[in-house]
CSV table of C-alpha atoms in Angstrom, one decimal:
chain,number,residue,atom,x,y,z
A,11,MET,CA,125.8,114.6,77.9
A,12,THR,CA,122.2,113.8,79.1
A,13,GLU,CA,120.8,114.7,82.4
A,14,PRO,CA,120.6,112.1,85.1
A,15,GLU,CA,116.7,111.0,86.3
A,16,PRO,CA,115.6,112.7,89.3
A,17,THR,CA,115.5,110.6,92.6
A,18,GLN,CA,112.5,109.6,94.2
A,19,GLU,CA,113.4,111.8,96.8
A,20,GLN,CA,113.7,114.7,94.3
A,21,LEU,CA,110.6,114.1,92.8
A,22,THR,CA,108.8,113.9,96.3
A,23,ALA,CA,110.1,117.2,97.5
A,24,GLN,CA,109.4,118.5,94.0
A,25,THR,CA,105.6,117.3,94.5
A,26,GLU,CA,105.6,118.7,98.1
A,27,ALA,CA,106.7,122.2,96.8
A,28,GLU,CA,104.0,122.2,94.0
A,29,ILE,CA,101.3,121.2,96.3
A,30,ALA,CA,102.4,123.9,98.8
A,31,ARG,CA,102.2,126.3,96.0
A,32,PHE,CA,99.0,125.0,94.9
A,33,LYS,CA,97.4,125.4,98.2
A,34,GLU,CA,98.2,129.0,98.4
A,35,ALA,CA,95.9,129.6,95.3
A,36,LEU,CA,93.2,127.2,96.3
A,37,PRO,CA,93.5,127.7,100.4
A,38,ALA,CA,90.1,125.7,100.5
A,39,SER,CA,87.6,123.8,98.5
A,40,ARG,CA,85.0,126.0,97.5
A,41,GLU,CA,81.8,126.3,95.3
A,42,ILE,CA,81.8,127.5,91.9
A,43,SER,CA,78.8,129.0,90.6
A,44,THR,CA,79.8,131.4,87.6
A,45,THR,CA,82.4,130.7,84.6
A,46,GLY,CA,83.9,134.0,85.9
A,47,GLU,CA,84.6,132.6,89.2
A,48,LEU,CA,86.2,129.5,87.6
A,49,ALA,CA,88.1,131.8,85.4
A,50,ALA,CA,89.6,133.9,88.2
A,51,LEU,CA,90.5,130.6,90.1
A,52,ALA,CA,92.2,129.2,87.1
A,53,ALA,CA,94.2,132.3,86.4
A,54,ALA,CA,95.6,132.1,90.1
A,55,LEU,CA,96.9,128.7,89.5
A,56,PRO,CA,100.2,127.7,87.6
A,57,ALA,CA,99.5,127.3,83.4
A,58,ASP,CA,100.4,123.7,83.6
A,59,THR,CA,98.0,122.8,86.4
A,60,PRO,CA,96.0,119.6,85.2
A,61,LEU,CA,92.3,120.1,85.0
A,62,PHE,CA,89.8,117.3,85.8
A,63,VAL,CA,86.2,117.8,85.0
A,64,GLU,CA,84.0,115.1,86.7
A,65,GLU,CA,80.6,114.8,85.3
A,66,HIS,CA,79.2,112.2,87.7
A,67,VAL,CA,77.6,113.1,91.0
A,68,ARG,CA,79.4,112.7,94.1
A,69,VAL,CA,76.9,112.2,97.2
A,70,ASP,CA,77.2,112.3,100.9
A,71,GLN,CA,76.0,108.9,102.3
A,72,VAL,CA,73.6,110.7,104.8
A,73,LEU,CA,71.5,113.6,102.7
A,74,HIS,CA,68.9,115.9,104.1
A,75,PRO,CA,65.9,116.4,102.4
A,76,ASP,CA,65.7,118.6,99.4
A,77,PRO,CA,69.3,118.1,98.2
A,78,VAL,CA,70.8,120.5,95.4
A,79,GLU,CA,73.9,119.9,93.1
A,80,VAL,CA,76.7,122.3,93.0
A,81,VAL,CA,80.0,122.2,91.4
A,82,VAL,CA,83.0,122.3,94.0
A,83,ALA,CA,86.6,123.0,93.2
A,84,HIS,CA,89.0,120.8,95.1
A,85,ILE,CA,92.7,119.4,94.7
A,86,ALA,CA,93.0,116.3,92.5
A,87,GLY,CA,96.2,114.2,92.2
A,88,ALA,CA,97.5,113.6,88.6
A,89,MET,CA,100.3,111.4,87.7
A,90,VAL,CA,102.5,112.9,85.1
A,91,ARG,CA,105.4,111.4,83.1
A,92,LEU,CA,108.5,113.5,83.0
A,93,ASP,CA,109.0,112.6,79.4
A,94,PRO,CA,105.7,112.2,77.3
A,95,ASP,CA,107.5,110.0,74.6
A,96,GLN,CA,108.3,107.1,76.8
A,97,PRO,CA,105.0,105.6,78.3
A,98,ASP,CA,107.2,103.4,80.5
A,99,GLY,CA,109.5,106.2,81.8
A,100,VAL,CA,109.3,108.0,85.1
A,101,SER,CA,106.4,109.5,86.3
A,102,ARG,CA,105.5,111.9,89.4
A,103,MET,CA,102.6,113.0,91.3
A,104,MET,CA,101.5,116.8,90.8
A,105,PRO,CA,98.4,118.7,92.1
A,106,GLY,CA,95.4,119.4,89.8
A,107,LEU,CA,92.3,121.1,90.1
A,108,GLY,CA,89.4,118.8,90.2
A,109,LEU,CA,85.7,120.0,89.5
A,110,ALA,CA,83.2,117.9,90.9
A,111,THR,CA,79.3,118.0,90.9
A,112,VAL,CA,78.4,117.5,94.5
A,113,ARG,CA,74.9,117.0,96.0
A,114,VAL,CA,74.4,118.9,99.3
A,115,ASP,CA,71.5,120.2,101.7
A,116,ARG,CA,70.4,123.6,100.6
A,117,SER,CA,71.6,124.9,104.0
A,118,GLN,CA,75.1,123.3,103.8
A,119,ASP,CA,78.1,125.6,102.8
A,120,ALA,CA,79.5,123.3,99.9
A,121,GLY,CA,82.8,125.0,99.7
A,122,ALA,CA,83.5,124.6,103.6
A,123,GLU,CA,81.8,121.2,104.0
A,124,PHE,CA,83.0,119.2,100.8
A,125,ASP,CA,85.4,116.6,101.1
A,126,ARG,CA,86.3,114.6,98.0
A,127,GLY,CA,87.9,111.8,100.1
A,128,ASP,CA,84.9,111.2,101.8
A,129,MET,CA,82.5,111.1,98.7
A,130,GLU,CA,82.4,108.6,96.0
A,131,PRO,CA,80.2,108.7,92.8
A,132,MET,CA,76.6,107.9,93.3
A,133,ASP,CA,76.6,106.1,89.8
A,134,LEU,CA,77.9,102.3,90.4
A,135,LEU,CA,79.9,102.1,87.1
A,136,ALA,CA,81.7,105.7,87.5
A,137,ARG,CA,82.4,104.8,91.3
A,138,ALA,CA,84.0,101.2,89.9
A,139,GLU,CA,86.1,103.5,87.5
A,140,LEU,CA,87.1,105.8,90.2
A,141,ARG,CA,88.1,102.7,92.6
A,142,LEU,CA,90.0,100.8,90.0
A,143,VAL,CA,91.8,103.3,87.9
A,144,THR,CA,92.3,106.2,90.2
A,145,ASP,CA,92.2,105.1,94.0
A,146,GLY,CA,93.8,101.4,93.3
A,147,ASN,CA,90.8,100.1,95.5
A,148,VAL,CA,90.7,96.6,93.6
A,149,GLU,CA,88.3,95.0,96.2
A,150,GLY,CA,85.7,97.8,96.3
A,151,GLY,CA,86.1,98.5,92.4
A,152,ILE,CA,85.5,94.7,91.3
A,153,THR,CA,82.7,94.3,94.0
A,154,ASP,CA,81.0,97.6,92.3
A,155,VAL,CA,81.5,95.8,88.9
A,156,ALA,CA,79.9,92.8,90.3
A,157,ASP,CA,76.8,94.9,91.4
A,158,VAL,CA,76.8,96.6,88.2
A,159,ILE,CA,76.4,93.1,86.3
A,160,ALA,CA,74.0,91.9,88.7
A,161,MET,CA,71.8,94.8,88.2
A,162,VAL,CA,71.9,94.1,84.3
A,163,ALA,CA,70.7,90.6,85.2
A,164,ARG,CA,67.9,92.1,87.2
A,165,LEU,CA,67.1,94.2,84.2
A,166,LEU,CA,66.8,91.5,81.8
A,167,GLU,CA,64.6,89.7,84.4
A,168,GLU,CA,62.4,92.6,84.2
A,169,GLY,CA,62.2,92.6,80.4
A,170,ALA,CA,61.6,88.9,80.3
A,171,GLY,CA,58.6,89.2,82.1
A,172,PHE,CA,56.9,90.7,79.0
A,173,LEU,CA,57.9,87.6,77.0
A,174,ASP,CA,55.8,84.5,76.2
A,175,SER,CA,57.8,81.7,78.1
A,176,GLU,CA,57.3,79.4,75.5
A,177,HIS,CA,59.5,81.8,73.2
A,178,ASP,CA,63.0,81.0,72.5
A,179,ALA,CA,63.9,84.7,73.5
A,180,TYR,CA,62.7,84.1,76.9
A,181,ALA,CA,64.9,80.8,77.1
A,182,THR,CA,67.9,82.7,75.9
A,183,LEU,CA,67.1,85.6,78.4
A,184,GLN,CA,67.0,83.1,81.2
A,185,VAL,CA,70.5,81.6,80.2
A,186,GLU,CA,72.0,84.8,80.3
A,187,MET,CA,70.9,86.1,83.1
A,188,SER,CA,72.1,83.1,85.0
A,189,ARG,CA,75.4,83.7,83.7
A,190,LEU,CA,75.4,87.2,84.8
A,191,ARG,CA,74.4,86.2,88.3
A,192,HIS,CA,77.3,83.7,88.4
A,193,ALA,CA,79.6,86.2,87.0
A,194,ALA,CA,79.0,88.6,89.7
A,195,GLU,CA,78.9,86.0,92.3
A,196,ARG,CA,82.6,85.0,91.2
A,197,LEU,CA,83.7,88.6,91.0
A,198,ARG,CA,82.4,89.1,94.7
A,199,LYS,CA,84.7,86.0,95.8
A,200,VAL,CA,87.8,87.0,93.8
A,201,ALA,CA,87.5,90.6,94.8
A,202,PRO,CA,89.4,90.4,98.3
A,203,ILE,CA,92.1,88.0,96.7
A,204,ALA,CA,92.6,90.4,93.9
A,205,GLN,CA,93.1,93.2,96.5
A,206,LYS,CA,95.6,91.0,98.3
A,207,ALA,CA,97.3,90.4,95.0
A,208,SER,CA,97.6,94.0,94.4
A,209,GLU,CA,99.3,95.2,97.3
């Protein structure tokens, strides 16, 4: 006889208990400067803790002069399927260990100051992925994608400046730049509508 699937309340209670257990081992975000410190931190966490290593830089919007990049440990949420063999089955949230590269001022205590929720990837494409795939911020993610497309159009425009304006390649680039700009405009217009559709 198969066991009944847990209720949402039971899953929520389990998640809260796991987060509390996780926070005991990781009481605060902290800077990691050696692999030994990482090993000690990982050893204190449950063995099934998901690990996220983020390669892109997260950056505060207001940076002081002479910034440096450090790796900071933080709590990251992970959706885990109860039955890996059933892609459409029940999932639950569990805490994970995130390691993000963060740009901070030299005088700043990264371990104390870092708040993942207030920082987003500096790279537009990485930020679009974070917003669309992880955060569910459809409007922000689509707007970032539009900005990436507009950036590609600008790069093509710079490249076209090296071509003979009478050449077929120049005309082709002009057409593609126009298409890209129109695509970016359409995406910016649909972004808020798409956000409402996702709610």
